[in-house]
Short mmCIF file of C-alpha atoms and ligand atoms in Angstrom, two decimals:
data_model
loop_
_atom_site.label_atom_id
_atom_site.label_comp_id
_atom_site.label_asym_id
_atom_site.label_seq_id
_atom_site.Cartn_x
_atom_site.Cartn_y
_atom_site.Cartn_z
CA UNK A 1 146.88 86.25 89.06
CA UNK A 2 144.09 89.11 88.86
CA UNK A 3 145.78 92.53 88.80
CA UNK A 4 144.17 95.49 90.17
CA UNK A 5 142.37 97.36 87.71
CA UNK A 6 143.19 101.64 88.14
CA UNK A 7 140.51 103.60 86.59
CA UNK A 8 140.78 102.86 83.03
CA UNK A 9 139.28 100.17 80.98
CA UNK A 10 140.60 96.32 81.99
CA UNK A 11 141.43 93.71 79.55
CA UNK A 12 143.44 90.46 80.40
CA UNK A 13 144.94 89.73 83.15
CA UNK A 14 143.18 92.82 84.59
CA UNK A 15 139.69 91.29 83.39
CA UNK A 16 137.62 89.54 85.56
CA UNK A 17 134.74 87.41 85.18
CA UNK A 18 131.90 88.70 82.63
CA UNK A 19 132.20 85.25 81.11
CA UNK A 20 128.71 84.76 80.36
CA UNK A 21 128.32 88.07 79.00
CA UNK A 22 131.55 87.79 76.83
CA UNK A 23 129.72 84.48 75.92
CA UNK A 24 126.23 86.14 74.73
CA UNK A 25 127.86 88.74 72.63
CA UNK A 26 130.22 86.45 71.05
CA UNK A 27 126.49 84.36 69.90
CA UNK A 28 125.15 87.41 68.85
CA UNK A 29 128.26 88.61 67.20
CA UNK A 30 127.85 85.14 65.11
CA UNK A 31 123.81 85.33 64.27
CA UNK A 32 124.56 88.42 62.93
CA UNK A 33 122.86 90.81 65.44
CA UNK A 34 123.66 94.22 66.24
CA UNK A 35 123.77 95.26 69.85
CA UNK A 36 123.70 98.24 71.97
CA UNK A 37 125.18 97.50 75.32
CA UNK A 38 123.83 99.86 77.99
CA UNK A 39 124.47 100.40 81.74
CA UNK A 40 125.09 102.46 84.51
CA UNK A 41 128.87 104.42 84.43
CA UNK A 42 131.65 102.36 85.18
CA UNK A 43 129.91 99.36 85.14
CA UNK A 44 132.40 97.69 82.90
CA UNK A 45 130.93 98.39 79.26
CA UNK A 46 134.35 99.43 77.67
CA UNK A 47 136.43 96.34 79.65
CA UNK A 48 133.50 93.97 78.26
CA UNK A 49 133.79 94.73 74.56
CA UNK A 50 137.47 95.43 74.49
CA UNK A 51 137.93 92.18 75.75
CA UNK A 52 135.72 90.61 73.56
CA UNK A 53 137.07 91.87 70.45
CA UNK A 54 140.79 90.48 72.02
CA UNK A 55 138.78 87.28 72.11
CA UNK A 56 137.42 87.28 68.69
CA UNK A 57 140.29 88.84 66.82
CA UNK A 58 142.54 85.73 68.26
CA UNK A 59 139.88 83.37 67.22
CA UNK A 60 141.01 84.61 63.46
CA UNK A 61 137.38 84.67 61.90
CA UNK A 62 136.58 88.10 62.56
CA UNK A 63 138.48 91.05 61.93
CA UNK A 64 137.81 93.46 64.88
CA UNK A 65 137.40 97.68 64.92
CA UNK A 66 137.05 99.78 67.84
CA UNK A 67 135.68 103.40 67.75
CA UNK A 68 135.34 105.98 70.44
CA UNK A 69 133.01 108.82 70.19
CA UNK A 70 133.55 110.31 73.32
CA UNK A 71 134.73 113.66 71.59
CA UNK A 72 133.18 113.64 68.37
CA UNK A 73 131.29 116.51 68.26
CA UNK A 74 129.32 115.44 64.89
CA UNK A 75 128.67 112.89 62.41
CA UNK A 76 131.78 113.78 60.59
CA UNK A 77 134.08 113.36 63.36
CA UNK A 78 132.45 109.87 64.30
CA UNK A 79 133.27 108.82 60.25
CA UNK A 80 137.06 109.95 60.33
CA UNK A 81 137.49 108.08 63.28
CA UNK A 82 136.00 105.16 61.99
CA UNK A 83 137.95 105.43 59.08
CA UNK A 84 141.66 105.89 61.43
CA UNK A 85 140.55 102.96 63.40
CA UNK A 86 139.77 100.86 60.54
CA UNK A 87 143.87 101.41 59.09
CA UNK A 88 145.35 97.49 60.56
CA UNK A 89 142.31 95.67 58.34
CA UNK A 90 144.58 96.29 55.34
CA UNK A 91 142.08 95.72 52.49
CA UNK A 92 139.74 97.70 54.39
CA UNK A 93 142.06 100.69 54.90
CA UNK A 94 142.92 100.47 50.73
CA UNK A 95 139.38 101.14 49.68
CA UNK A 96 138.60 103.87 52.32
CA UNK A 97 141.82 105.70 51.07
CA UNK A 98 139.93 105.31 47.76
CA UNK A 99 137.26 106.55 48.47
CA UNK A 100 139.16 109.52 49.65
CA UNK A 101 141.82 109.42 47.09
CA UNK A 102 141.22 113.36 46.06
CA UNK A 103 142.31 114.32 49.89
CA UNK A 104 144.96 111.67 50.06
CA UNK A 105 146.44 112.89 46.80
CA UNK A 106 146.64 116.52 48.59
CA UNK A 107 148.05 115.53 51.16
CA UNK A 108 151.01 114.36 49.70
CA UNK A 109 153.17 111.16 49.81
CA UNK A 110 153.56 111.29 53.34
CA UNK A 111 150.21 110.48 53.95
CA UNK A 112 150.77 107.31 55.73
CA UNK A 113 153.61 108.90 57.93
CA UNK A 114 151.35 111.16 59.54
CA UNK A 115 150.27 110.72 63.05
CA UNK A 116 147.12 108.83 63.67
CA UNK A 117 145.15 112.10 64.64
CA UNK A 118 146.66 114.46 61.96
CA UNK A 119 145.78 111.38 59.72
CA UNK A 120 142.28 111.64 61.24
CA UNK A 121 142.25 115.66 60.57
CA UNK A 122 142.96 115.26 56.77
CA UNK A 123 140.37 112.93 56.62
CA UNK A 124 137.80 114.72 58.20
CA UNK A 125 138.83 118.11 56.43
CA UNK A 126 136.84 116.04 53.32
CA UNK A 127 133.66 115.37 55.21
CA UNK A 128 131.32 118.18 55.00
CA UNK A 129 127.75 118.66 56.41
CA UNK A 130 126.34 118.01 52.88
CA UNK A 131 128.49 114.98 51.91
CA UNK A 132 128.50 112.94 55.21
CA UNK A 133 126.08 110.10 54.29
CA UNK A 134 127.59 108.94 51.15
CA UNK A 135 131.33 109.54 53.01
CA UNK A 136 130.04 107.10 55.42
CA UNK A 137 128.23 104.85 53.48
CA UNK A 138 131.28 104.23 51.14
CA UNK A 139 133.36 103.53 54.54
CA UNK A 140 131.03 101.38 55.78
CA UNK A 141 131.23 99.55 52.05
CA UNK A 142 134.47 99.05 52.61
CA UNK A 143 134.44 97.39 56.24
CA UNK A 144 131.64 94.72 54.73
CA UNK A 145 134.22 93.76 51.75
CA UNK A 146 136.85 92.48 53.72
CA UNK A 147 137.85 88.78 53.51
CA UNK A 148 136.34 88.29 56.94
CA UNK A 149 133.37 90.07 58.63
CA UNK A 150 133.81 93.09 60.75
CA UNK A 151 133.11 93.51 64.41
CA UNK A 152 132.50 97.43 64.74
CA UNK A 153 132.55 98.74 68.45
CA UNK A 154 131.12 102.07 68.75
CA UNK A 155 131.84 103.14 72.32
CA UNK A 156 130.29 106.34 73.03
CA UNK A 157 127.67 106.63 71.26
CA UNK A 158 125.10 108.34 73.09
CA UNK A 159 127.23 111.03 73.95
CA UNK A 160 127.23 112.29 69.99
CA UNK A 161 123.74 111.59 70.05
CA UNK A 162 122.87 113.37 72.87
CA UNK A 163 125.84 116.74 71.85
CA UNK A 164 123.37 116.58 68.11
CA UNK A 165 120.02 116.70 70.24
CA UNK A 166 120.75 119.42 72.40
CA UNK A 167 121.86 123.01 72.65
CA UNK A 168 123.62 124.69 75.30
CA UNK A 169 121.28 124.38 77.80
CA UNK A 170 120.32 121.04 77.35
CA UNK A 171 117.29 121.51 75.66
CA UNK A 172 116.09 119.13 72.51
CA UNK A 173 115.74 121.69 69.98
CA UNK A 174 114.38 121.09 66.27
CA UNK A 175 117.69 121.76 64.31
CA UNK A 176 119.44 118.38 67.14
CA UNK A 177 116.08 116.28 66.42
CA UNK A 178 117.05 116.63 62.81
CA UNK A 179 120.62 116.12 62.87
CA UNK A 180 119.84 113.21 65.80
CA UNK A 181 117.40 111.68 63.30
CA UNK A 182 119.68 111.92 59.97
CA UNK A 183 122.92 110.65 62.01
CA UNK A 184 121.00 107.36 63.25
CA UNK A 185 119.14 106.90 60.14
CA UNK A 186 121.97 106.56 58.26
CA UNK A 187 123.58 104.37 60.73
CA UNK A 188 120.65 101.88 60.82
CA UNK A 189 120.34 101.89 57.15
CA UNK A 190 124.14 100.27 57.00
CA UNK A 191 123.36 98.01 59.84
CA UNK A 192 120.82 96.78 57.83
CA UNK A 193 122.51 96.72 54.52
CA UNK A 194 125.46 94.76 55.88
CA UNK A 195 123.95 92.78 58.47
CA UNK A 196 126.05 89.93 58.58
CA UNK A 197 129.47 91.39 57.09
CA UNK A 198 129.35 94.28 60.14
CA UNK A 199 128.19 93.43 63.13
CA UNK A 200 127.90 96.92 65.79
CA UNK A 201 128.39 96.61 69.49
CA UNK A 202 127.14 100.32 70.56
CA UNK A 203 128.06 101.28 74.00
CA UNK A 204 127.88 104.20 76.31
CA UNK A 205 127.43 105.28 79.80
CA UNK A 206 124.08 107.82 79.26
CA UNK A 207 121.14 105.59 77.98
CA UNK A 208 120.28 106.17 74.52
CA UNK A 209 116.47 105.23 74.82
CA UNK A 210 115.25 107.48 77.24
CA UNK A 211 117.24 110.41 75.00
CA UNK A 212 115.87 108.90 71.77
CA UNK A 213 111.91 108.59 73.98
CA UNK A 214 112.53 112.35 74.88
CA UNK A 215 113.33 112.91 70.52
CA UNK A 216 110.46 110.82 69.33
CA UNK A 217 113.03 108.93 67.63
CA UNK A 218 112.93 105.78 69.40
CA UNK A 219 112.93 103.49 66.08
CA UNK A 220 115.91 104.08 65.48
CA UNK A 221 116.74 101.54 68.58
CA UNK A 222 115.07 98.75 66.92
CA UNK A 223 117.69 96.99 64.84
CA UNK A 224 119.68 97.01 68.11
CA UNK A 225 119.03 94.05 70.70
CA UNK A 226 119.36 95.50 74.01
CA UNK A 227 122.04 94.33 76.40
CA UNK A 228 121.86 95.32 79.71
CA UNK A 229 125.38 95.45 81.64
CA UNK A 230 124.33 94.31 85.53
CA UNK A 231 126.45 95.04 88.33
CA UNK A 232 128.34 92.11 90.13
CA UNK A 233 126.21 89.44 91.74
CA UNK A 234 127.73 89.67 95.78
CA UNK A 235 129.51 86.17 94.87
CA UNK A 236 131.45 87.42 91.99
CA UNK A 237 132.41 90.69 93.82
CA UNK A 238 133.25 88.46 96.74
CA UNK A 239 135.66 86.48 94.85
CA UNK A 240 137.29 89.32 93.04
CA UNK A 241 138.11 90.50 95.96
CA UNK A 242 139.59 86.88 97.23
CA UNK A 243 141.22 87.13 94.01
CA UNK A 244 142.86 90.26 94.08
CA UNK A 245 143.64 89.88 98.26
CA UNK A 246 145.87 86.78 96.41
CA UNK A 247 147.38 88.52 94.17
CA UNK A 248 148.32 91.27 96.54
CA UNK A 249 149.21 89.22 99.19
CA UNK A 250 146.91 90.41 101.62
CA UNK A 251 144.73 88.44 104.00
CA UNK A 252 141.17 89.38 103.79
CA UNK A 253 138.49 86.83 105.36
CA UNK A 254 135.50 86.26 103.37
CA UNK A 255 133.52 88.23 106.24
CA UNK A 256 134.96 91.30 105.88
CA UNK A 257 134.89 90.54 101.95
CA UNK A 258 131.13 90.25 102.18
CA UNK A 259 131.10 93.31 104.57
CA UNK A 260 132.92 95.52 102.23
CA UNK A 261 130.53 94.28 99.21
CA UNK A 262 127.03 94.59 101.52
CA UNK A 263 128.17 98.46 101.63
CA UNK A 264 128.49 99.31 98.42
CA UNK A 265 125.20 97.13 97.96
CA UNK A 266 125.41 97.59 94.10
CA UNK A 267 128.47 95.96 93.27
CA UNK A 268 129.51 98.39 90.03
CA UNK A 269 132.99 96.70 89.25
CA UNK A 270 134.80 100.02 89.57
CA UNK A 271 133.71 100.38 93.63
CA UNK A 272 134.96 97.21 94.08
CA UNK A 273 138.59 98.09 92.57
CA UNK A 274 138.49 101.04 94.18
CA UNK A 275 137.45 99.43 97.61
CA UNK A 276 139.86 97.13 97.37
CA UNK A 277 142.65 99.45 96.35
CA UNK A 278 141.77 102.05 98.92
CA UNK A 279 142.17 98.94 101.73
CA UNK A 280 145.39 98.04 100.45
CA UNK A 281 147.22 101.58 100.55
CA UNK A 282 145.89 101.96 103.78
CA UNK A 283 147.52 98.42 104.64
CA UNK A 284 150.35 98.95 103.37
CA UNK A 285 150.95 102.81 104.89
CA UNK A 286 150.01 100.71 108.72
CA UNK A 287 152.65 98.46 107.34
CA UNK A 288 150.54 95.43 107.59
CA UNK A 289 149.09 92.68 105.28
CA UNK A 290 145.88 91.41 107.48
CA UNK A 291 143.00 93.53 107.14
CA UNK A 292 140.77 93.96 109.95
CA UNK A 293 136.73 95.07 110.18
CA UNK A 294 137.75 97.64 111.73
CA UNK A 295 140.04 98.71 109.05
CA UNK A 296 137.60 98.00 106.02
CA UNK A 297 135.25 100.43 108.36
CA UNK A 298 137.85 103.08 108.64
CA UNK A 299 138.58 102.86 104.70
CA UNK A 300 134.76 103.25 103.97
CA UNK A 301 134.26 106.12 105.96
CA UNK A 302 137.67 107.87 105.56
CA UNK A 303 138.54 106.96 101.84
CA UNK A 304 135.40 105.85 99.83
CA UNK A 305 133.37 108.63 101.14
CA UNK A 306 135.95 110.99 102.33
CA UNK A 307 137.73 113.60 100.08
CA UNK A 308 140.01 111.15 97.75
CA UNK A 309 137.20 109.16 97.31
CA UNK A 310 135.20 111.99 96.49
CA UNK A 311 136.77 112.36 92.55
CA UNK A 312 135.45 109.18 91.39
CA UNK A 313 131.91 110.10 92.97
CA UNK A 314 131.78 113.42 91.40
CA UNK A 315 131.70 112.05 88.17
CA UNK A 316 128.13 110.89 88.73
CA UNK A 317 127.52 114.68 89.26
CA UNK A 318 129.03 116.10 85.65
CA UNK A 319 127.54 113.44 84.03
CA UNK A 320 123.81 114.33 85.37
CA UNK A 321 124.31 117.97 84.11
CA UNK A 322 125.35 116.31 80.73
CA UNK A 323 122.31 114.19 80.23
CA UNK A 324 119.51 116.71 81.72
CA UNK A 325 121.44 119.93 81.15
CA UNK A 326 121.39 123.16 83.28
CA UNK A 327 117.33 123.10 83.47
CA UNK A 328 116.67 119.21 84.66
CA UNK A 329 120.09 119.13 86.81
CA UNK A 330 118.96 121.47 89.72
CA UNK A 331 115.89 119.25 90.16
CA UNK A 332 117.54 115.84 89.87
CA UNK A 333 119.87 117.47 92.43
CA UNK A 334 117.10 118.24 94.58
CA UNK A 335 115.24 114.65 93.86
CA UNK A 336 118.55 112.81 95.14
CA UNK A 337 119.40 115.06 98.10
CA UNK A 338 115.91 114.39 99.44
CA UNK A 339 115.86 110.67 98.65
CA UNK A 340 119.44 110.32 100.29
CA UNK A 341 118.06 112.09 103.72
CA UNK A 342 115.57 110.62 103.40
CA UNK A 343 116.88 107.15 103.07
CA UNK A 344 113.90 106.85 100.07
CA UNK A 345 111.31 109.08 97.79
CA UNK A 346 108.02 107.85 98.51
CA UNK A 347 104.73 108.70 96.94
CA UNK A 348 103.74 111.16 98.88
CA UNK A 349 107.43 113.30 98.42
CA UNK A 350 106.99 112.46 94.23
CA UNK A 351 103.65 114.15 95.09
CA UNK A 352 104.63 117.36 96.44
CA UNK A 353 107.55 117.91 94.08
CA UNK A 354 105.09 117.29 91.15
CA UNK A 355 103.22 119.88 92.35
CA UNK A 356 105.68 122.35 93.28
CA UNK A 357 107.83 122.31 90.26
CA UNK A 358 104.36 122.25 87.84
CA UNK A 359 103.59 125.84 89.68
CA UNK A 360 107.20 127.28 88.77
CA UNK A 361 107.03 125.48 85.55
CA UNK A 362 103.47 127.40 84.69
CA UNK A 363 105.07 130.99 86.40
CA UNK A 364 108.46 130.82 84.00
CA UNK A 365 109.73 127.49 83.87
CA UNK A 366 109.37 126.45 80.00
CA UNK A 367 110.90 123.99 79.15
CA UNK A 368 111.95 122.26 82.23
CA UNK A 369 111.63 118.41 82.20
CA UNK A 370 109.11 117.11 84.56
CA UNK A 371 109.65 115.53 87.57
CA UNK A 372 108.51 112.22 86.00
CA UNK A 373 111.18 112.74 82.88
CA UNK A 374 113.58 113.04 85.53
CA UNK A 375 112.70 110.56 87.80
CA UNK A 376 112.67 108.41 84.40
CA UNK A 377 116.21 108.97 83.54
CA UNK A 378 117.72 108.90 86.75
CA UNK A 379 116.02 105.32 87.29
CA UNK A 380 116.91 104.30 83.85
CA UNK A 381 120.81 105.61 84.39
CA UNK A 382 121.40 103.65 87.67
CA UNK A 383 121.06 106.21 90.41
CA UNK A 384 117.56 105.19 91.49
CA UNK A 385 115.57 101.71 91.39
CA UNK A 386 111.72 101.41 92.55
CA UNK A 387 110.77 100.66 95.91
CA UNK A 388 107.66 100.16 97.46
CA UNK A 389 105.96 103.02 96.14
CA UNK A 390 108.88 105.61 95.67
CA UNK A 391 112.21 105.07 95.08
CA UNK A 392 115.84 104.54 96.77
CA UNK A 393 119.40 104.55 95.79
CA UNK A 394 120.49 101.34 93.87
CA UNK A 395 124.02 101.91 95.17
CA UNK A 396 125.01 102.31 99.00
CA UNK A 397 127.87 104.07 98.53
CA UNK A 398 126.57 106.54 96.28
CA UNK A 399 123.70 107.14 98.58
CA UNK A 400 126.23 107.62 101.78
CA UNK A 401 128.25 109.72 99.50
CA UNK A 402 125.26 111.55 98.43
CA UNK A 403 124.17 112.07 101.79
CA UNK A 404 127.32 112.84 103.57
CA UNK A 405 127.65 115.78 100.85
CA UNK A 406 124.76 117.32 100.47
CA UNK A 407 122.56 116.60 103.77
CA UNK A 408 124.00 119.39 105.54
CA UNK A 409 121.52 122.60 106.00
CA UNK A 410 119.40 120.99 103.25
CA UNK A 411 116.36 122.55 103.14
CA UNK A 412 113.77 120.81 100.32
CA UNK A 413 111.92 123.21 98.18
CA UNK A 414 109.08 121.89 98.58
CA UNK A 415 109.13 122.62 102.54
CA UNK A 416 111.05 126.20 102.00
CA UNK A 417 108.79 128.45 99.91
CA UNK A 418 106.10 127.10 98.30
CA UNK A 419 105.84 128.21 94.48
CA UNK A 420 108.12 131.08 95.02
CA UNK A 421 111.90 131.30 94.67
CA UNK A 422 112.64 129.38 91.33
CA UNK A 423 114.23 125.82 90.78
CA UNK A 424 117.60 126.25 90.59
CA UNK A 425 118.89 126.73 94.59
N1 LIG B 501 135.56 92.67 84.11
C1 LIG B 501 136.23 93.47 84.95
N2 LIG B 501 137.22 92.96 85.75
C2 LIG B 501 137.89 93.74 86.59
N3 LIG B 501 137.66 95.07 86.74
C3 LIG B 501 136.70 95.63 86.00
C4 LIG B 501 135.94 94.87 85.06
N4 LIG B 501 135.06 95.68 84.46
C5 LIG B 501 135.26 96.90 85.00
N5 LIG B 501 136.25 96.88 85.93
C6 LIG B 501 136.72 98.02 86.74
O1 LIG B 501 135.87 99.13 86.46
C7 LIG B 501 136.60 100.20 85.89
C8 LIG B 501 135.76 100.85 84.80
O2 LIG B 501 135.58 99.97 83.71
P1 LIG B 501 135.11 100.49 82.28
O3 LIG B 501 135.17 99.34 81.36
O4 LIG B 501 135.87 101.72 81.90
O5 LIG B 501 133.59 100.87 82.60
P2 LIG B 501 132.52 101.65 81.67
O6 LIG B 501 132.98 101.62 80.26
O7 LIG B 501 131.22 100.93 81.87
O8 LIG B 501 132.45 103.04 82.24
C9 LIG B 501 137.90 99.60 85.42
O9 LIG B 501 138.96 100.52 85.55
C10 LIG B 501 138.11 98.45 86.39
O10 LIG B 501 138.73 98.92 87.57
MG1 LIG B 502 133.40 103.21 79.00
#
């Protein structure tokens, strides 16, 4: 019995398929390889490894970590919460207490009372700009001298990498290449120095090549074999969905099933929860358990791209501010609106925005990524795949969505005012 799987991560019986995957990291787990998992948002990165490490910790020779760097805002952060996250591998937790034994001490008897975060804000009080490294080295120590090795998952990662690089306005700025540059060369050199004691599963949902191609720092990668998350083949969607009709009790022919999955095109594991979720409210509010084409149409056009649906879409918005900041965004905006209209960004349209945005970029625009950067990232982040000789939308649904939004009075720069009026619109 699959159960439906909300918005949050998915392990058990919320977890579906991903068996070959969960197979492939488990290998590389073994050999003693590092990996850094990377795909598109929602995709199913955090499900995959949490549900790995579930796997391995019940298979009793690994000892299992997970580590979430969503809000760490620098490399002292991303060490206490290693360190909190580390507290069930008992021997583990004894040395890093340790090596903090000064704080610890301060902190009174109580220490192991506190809650998990104030235990996390003590810890972090002793980790200073200047004494990071050898604060994280001596944790890292302490995971490799366990009785069994450790899997680390570092979920997240990207997003520290990216908050070092950048300032304000999204711009890589010497100070971020520096911090960027000490934070992952300290975390290669103990990948390296307990290869086969630790093994890291990075993860994250904004690439961290293309950012570390942008730094220069791309070397940093290389101890990391590359795992790239794919979407859903059309039969595994298909039978999630024949799974989850099941377990709902809802009859849902394999016609409309394949209907509902040729829409979204891209089947991103999250659109088909939500797809299937949407179909079954809208069942159960008409009181009925057999779902129609016409009713799959009516939930794609009222609920996947209509307002509700519109919160789990927007997301792909924030995130593109976050990843090109303030300068790139406007033009990545403008990239997709056109290639949504126009159903596809040829050569010729790549062309004329090169051109236009070089002007303004000559006239005041320093330090605005270049069409191809963004073209780059927005290909390499799942919103765009080559075509021809241009580019389209990899998903249908975020192209409809796209379109349905933005289309309106959309006038492309480069048909408005040539050279004149700025980037931003
Ligand atoms: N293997 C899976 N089985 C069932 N649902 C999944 C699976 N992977 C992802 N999902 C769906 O996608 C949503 C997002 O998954 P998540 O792991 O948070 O993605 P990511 O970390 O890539 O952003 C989940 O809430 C769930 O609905
Ligand atoms: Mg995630």
């Amino acid at each position: 019995m699959l159960r439906k799987g909300g918005s949050n991560w998915v392990e058990g019986d919320r977890f579906f398929d991903r068996e070959t995957e969960l197979e492939a990291l488990e290998e590389r787990v073994r050999d003693g390889i590092h990996t850094l998992l990377t795909a598109q948002r929602r995709m199913g990165k955090t499900s995959l490894v949490r549900e790995l490490l579930k796997r391995i910790a019940e298979g009793k020779e690994f000892e299992t970590v997970f580590v979430d760097l969503e809000a760490a805002a620098d490399p002292a952060d991303a060490i206490a919460e290693i360190c909190v996250q580390a507290r069930p591998l008992s021997g583990v937790w004894g040395r890093i207490k340790g090596s903090f034994a000064n704080i610890i001490r301060e902190a009174g008897e109580h220490f192991e009372e506190l809650a998990v975060a104030d235990m996390k804000v003590k810890l972090r009080a002793g980790i200073d700009a200047g004494n990071w490294p050898q604060r994280g080295d001596a944790v890292f120590a302490a995971l490799a001298s366990g009785d069994r090795p450790v899997v680390l998952a570092i979920d997240e990662l990207p997003i520290l990498v990216n908050r070092l690089l950048k300032d304000d306005r999204g711009r890589i700025t010497p100070e971020g290449k520096r911090a960027a540059d000490a934070f992952l060369g300290w975390l290669r050199k103990n990948g390296q120095n307990h290869r086969g004691r630790v093994s890291m599963i990075l993860s994250g949902s904004v690439g961290l090549e293309p950012l570390l191609e942008q730094a220069g720092l791309s070397a940093h990668a290389n101890i990391y074999s590359a795992h790239d998350l794919k979407p859903w083949s059309e039969e595994t969607a298909t039978s999630c969905l024949e799974a989850l009709a099941k377990s709902y009790r809802i009859s849902l022919p394999e016609e409309m099933r394949r209907d509902m999955c040729r829409r979204l095109r891209c089947c991103i594991p999250h659109h088909v929860q939500m797809f299937f979720d949407k179909l079954h409210d809208h069942l159960r509010r008409a009181d009925r358990q057999e779902a129609s084409p016409e009713d799959v149409e009516w939930v794609y056009v009222h609920e996947m791209l209509g307002v509700r649906g519109q919160a789990d879409l927007q997301h792909y918005e924030g995130r593109l501010k976050t990843i090109l900041g303030v300068t790139g965004y406007p033009i990545a905006l403008e990239i997709l609106t056109t290639t949504a209209v126009n159903s596809g960004f040829d050569g010729d349209a790549m062309d004329r925005y090169r051109a236009y945005y070089s002007a303004f970029n000559a006239q005041d625009g320093e330090g605005v990524p270049s069409v191809a950067d963004i073209l780059h990232v927005l290909q390499h982040d799942g919103y765009l795949e080559r075509q021809d000789d241009g580019y389209r939308f990899v998903s249908g649904l975020l192209e409809d969505w796209w379109r349905s939004r933005y289309s309106e009075n959309f006038v492309a720069v480069v048909e408005a005012e040539p050279h004149g009026g700025g980037a931003g619109r």
